[in-house]
Short mmCIF file of C-alpha atoms in Angstrom, two decimals:
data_model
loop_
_atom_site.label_atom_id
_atom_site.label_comp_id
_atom_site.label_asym_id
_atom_site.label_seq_id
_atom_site.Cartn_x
_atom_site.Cartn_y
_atom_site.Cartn_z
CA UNK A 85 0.00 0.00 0.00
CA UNK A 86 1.34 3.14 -1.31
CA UNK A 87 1.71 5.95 1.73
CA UNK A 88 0.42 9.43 1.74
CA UNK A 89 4.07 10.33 2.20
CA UNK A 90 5.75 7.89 -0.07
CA UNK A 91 2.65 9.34 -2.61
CA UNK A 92 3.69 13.30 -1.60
CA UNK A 93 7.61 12.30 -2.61
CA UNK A 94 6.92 10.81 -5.77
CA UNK A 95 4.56 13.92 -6.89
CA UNK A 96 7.14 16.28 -6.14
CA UNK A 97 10.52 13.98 -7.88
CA UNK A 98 7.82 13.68 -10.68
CA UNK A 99 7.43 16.97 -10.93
CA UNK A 100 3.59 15.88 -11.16
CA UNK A 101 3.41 18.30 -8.45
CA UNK A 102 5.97 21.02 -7.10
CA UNK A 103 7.19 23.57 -9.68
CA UNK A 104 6.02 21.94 -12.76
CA UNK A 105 6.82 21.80 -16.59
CA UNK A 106 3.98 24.04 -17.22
CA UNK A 107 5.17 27.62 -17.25
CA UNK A 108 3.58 30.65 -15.84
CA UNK A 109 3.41 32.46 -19.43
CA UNK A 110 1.34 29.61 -20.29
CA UNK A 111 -0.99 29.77 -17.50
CA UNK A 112 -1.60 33.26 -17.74
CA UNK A 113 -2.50 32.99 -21.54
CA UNK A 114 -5.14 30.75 -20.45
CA UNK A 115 -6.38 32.79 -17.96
CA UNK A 116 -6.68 35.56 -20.01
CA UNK A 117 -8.83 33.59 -23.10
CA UNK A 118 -10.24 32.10 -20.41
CA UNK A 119 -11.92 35.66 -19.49
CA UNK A 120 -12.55 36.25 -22.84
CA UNK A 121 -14.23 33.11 -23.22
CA UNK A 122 -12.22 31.48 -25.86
CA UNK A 123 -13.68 28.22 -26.72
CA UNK A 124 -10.00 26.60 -26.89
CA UNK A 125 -10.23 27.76 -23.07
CA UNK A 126 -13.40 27.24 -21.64
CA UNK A 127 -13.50 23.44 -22.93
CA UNK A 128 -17.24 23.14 -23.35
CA UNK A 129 -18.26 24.93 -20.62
CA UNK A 130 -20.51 27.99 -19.73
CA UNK A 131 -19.53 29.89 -17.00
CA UNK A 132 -22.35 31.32 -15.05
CA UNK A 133 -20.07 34.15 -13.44
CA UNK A 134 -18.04 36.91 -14.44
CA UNK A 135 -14.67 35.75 -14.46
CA UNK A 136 -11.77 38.26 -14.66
CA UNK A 137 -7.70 37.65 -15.03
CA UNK A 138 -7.75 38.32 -11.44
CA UNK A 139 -10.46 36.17 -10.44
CA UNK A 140 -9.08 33.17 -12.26
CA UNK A 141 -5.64 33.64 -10.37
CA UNK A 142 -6.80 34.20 -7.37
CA UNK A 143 -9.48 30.64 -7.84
CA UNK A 144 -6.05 29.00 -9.20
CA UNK A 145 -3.81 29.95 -6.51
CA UNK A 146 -6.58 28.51 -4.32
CA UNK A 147 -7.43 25.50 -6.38
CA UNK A 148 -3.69 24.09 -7.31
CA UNK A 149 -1.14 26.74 -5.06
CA UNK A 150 0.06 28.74 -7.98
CA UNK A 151 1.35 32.16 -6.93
CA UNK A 152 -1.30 34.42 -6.39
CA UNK A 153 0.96 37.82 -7.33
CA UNK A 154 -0.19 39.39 -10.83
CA UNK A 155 3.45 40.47 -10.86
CA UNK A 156 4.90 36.77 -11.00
CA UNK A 157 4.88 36.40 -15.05
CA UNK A 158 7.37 33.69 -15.94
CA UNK A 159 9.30 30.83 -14.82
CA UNK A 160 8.06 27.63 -13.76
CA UNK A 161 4.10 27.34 -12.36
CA UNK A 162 4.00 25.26 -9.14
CA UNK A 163 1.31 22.92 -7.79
CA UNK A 164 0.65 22.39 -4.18
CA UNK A 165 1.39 18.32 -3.64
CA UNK A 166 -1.35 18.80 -0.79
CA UNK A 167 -4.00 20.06 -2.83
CA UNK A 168 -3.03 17.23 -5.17
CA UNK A 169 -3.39 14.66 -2.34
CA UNK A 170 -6.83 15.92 -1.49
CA UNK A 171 -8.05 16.01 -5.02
CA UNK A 172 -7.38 12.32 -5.59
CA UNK A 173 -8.78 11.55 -1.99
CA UNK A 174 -11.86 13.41 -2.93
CA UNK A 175 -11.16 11.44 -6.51
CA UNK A 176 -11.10 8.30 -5.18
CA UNK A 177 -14.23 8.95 -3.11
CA UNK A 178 -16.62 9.18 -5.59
CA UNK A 179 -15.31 6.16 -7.93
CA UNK A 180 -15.89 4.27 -4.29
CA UNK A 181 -19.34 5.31 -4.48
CA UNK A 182 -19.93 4.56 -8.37
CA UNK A 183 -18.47 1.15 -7.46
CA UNK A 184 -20.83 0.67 -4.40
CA UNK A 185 -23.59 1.29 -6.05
CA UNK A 186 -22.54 -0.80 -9.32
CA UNK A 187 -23.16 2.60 -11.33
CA UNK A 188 -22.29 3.02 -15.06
CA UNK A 189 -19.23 5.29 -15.78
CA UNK A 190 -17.66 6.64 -19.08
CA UNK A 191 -14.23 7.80 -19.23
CA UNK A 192 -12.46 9.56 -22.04
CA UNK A 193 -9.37 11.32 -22.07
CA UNK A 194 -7.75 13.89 -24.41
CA UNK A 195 -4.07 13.11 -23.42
CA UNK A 196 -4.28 9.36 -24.33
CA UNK A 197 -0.52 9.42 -24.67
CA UNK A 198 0.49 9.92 -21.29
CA UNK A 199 -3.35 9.23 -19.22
CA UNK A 200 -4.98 6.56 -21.27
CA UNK A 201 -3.12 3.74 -18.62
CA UNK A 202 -4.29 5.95 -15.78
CA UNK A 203 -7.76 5.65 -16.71
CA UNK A 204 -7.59 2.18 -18.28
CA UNK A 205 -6.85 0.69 -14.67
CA UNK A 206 -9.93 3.25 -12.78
CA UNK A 207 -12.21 1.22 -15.81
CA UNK A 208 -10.94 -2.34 -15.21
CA UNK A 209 -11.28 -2.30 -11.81
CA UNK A 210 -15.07 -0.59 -11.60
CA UNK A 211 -15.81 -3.10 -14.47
CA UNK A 212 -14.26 -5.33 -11.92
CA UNK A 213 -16.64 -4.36 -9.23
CA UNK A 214 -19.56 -4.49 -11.26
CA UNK A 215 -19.78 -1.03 -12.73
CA UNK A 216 -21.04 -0.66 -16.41
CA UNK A 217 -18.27 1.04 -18.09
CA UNK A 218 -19.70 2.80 -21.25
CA UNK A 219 -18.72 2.66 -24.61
CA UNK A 220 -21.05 4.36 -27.00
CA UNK A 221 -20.64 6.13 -30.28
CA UNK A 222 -17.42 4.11 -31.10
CA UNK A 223 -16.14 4.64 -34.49
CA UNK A 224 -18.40 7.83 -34.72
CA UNK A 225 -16.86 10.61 -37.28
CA UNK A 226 -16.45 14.11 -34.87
CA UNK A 227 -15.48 17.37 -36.71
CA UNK A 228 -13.09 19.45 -34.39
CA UNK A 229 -11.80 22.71 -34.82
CA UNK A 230 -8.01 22.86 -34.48
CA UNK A 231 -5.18 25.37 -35.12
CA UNK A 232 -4.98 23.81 -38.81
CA UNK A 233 -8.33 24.30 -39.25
CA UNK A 234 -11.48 21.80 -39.01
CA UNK A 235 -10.13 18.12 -39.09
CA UNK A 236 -12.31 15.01 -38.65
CA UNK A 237 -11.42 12.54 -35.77
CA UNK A 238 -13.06 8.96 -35.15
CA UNK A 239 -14.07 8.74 -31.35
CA UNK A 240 -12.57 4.83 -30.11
CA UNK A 241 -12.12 3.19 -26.88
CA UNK A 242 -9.08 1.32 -25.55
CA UNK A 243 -9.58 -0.44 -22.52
CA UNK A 244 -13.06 1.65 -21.64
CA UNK A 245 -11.22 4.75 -22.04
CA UNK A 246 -12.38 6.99 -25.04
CA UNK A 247 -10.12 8.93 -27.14
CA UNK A 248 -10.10 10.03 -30.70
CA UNK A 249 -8.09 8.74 -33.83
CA UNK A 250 -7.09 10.24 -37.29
CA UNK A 251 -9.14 8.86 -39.50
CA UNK A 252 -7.43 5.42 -40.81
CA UNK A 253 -5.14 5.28 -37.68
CA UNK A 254 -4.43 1.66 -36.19
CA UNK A 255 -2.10 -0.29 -34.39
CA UNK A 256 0.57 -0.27 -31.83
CA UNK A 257 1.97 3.44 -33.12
CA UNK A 258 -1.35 4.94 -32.74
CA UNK A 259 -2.85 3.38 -29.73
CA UNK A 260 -3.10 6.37 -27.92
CA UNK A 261 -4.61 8.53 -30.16
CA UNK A 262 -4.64 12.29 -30.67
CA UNK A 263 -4.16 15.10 -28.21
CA UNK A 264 -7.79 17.30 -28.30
CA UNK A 265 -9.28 19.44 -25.47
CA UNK A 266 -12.65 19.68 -27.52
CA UNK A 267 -16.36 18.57 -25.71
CA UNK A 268 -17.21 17.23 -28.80
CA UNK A 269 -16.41 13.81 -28.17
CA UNK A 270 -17.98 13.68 -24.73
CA UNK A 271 -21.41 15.30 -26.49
CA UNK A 272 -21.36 12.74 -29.00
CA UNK A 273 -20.57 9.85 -26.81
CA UNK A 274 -23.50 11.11 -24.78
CA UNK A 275 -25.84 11.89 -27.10
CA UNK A 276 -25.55 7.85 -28.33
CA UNK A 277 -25.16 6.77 -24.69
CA UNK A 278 -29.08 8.23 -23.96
CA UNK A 279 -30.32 7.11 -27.56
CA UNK A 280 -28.95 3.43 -28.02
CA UNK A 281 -28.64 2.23 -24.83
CA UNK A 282 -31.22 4.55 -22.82
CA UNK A 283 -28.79 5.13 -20.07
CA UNK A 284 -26.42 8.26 -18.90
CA UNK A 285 -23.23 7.85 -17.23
CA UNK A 286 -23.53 8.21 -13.18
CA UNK A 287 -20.01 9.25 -13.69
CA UNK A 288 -17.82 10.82 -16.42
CA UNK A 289 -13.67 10.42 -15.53
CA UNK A 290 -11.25 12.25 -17.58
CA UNK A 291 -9.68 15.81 -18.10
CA UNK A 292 -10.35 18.06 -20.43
CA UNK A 293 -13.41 18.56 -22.37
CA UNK A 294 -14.55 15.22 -21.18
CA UNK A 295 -15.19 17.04 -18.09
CA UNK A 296 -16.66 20.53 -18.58
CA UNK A 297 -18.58 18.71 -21.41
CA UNK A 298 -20.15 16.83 -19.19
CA UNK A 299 -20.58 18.95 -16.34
CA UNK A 300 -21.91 21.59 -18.56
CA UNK A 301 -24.92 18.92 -19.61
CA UNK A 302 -25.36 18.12 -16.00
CA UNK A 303 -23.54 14.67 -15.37
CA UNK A 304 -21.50 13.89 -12.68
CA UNK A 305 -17.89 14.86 -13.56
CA UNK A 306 -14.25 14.15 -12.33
CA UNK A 307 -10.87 14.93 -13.43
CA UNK A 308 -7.56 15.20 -13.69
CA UNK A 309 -6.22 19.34 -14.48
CA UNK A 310 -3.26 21.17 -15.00
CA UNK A 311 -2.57 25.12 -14.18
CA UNK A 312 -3.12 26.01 -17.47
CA UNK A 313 -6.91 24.17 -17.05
CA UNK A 314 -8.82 27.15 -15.53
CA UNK A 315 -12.05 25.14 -16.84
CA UNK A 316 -11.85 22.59 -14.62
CA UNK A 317 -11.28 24.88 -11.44
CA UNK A 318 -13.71 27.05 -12.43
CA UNK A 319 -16.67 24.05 -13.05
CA UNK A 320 -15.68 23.19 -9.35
CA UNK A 321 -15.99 26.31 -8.24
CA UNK A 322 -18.99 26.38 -9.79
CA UNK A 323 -20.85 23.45 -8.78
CA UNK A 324 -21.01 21.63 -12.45
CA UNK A 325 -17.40 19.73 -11.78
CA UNK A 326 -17.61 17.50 -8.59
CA UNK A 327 -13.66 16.90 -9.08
CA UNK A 328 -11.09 18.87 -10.34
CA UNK A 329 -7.58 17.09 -9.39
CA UNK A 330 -4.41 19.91 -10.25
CA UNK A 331 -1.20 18.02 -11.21
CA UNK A 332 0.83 18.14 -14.30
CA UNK A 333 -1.05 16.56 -17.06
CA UNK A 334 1.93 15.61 -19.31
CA UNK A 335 4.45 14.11 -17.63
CA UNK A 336 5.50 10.48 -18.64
CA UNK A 337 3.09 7.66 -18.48
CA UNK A 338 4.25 5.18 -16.08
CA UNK A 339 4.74 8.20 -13.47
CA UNK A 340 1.16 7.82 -12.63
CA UNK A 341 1.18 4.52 -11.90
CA UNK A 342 1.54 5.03 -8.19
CA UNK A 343 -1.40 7.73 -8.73
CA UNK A 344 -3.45 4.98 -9.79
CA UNK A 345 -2.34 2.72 -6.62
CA UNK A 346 -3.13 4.92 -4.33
CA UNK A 347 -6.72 5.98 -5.61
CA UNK A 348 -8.08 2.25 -6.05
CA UNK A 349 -6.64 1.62 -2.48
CA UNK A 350 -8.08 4.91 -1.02
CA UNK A 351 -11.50 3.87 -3.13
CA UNK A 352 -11.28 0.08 -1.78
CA UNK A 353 -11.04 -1.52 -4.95
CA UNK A 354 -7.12 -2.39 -4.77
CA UNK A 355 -6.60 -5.46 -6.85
#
């Protein structure tokens, strides 16, 4: 069993948590389109307040520990490891509670290629415990808007975990898929979920625009955010994100494993 201080060493020589590989320029970019609600920003959601480039640093310095001075405007950002420890506590709470109550979940990510294992484990052990883990709309076409313009993206699941693919990409080079923070995919998986099948997700895990997209509709939500994320934050803040966990979002793969270890202990479902 993986310690809360073992966990709170390896966040901080990960650099998971700590000062962090996401830099403040970058934040405050975000925080400013964020304001001016830039849909690259705001990742599918609506925010129901007015949020200024003040407001957002002050929620972020609250939410994740990143300096709070409007004066601070480069170098490294830095994430509180104990906010990051309660956000997967508060994490692993609520997949307990989808598990006890054998709920169905959907989880999609839009950093497959360092999160999709992350997930992956979350959905094999709620599958595990009984839990329906979704997978509608797969093989759906999705039009998203990216910096080169519209490009069209087929929504797939590996292991339970949703992502989306070029269009003709398969096997072991393109497992992961493509990088997207669009709530496209999470509409569309969704919208097929309450056709086809009738049922919602009790619970949508993921980052991104799997989150806010599905907070903004109303689900349950719970994710995984970096500094540059103000979405997240602010759909906690707001009451439409239950979870919003900050920790660097891009570090290498197989440092989250002990993330994973510690949240299916702290949610009873070690296996």
């Amino acid at each position: 069993m993986l310690s809360t201080g073992a966990l709170r060493a390896h966040l901080l020589a990960a650099r998971l948590a700590g000062p962090v590989a996401t830099s403040r320029e970058e934040s405050l970019r975000s925080y400013r389109l964020f304001a001016a609600r830039d849909p690259r920003v705001t990742l599918g959601l609506d925010p129901e307040w007015g949020w200024g480039e003040r407001d957002l640093l002050r929620l972020m310095a609250d939410k994740c520990g990143v300096s709070p001075d409007p004066a601070h405007v480069s170098g490294p950002d830095v994430i509180d490891p104990e906010r990051t420890l309660a956000g997967l506590d508060a994490l692993a709470a609520r997949i307990h509670d989808v598990a006890a109550r054998r709920g169905a979940v959907l989880f999609g990510t839009g950093h497959p290629h360092r999160l999709l294992a992350f997930y992956a484990a979350l959905a094999d052990a709620l599958s595990a415990a009984g839990c329906d883990v979704l997978t509608p709309a797969q093989g759906r076409c999705i039009d998203i808007t990216t910096r080169f313009g519209v490009r069209t993206y087929n929504l797939d699941y590996v292991r339970g975990v949703a992502l989306v693919r070029e269009p003709g990409a398969r096997g072991p080079a393109s497992v992961t898929g493509a990088h997207t923070h669009s709530p496209l995919p999470v509409r569309v998986a969704l919208g097929a979920a309450a056709t086809l099948r009738g049922r919602l997700p009790d619970l949508v895990v993921g980052d991104h625009g799997w989150v806010c997209g599905a907070g903004q509709l109303g689900i349950e939500a719970v994710g995984l955010a970096d500094t540059d994320d103000p979405a997240l934050f602010v759909g906690e803040a707001e009451g439409r994100v239950s979870v919003a966990v900050p920790l660097d979002d891009a570090v290498r793969s197989d440092y989250y494993r002990p993330l994973t270890r510690y949240v299916l202990n702290r949610a009873c479902l070690s296996q």
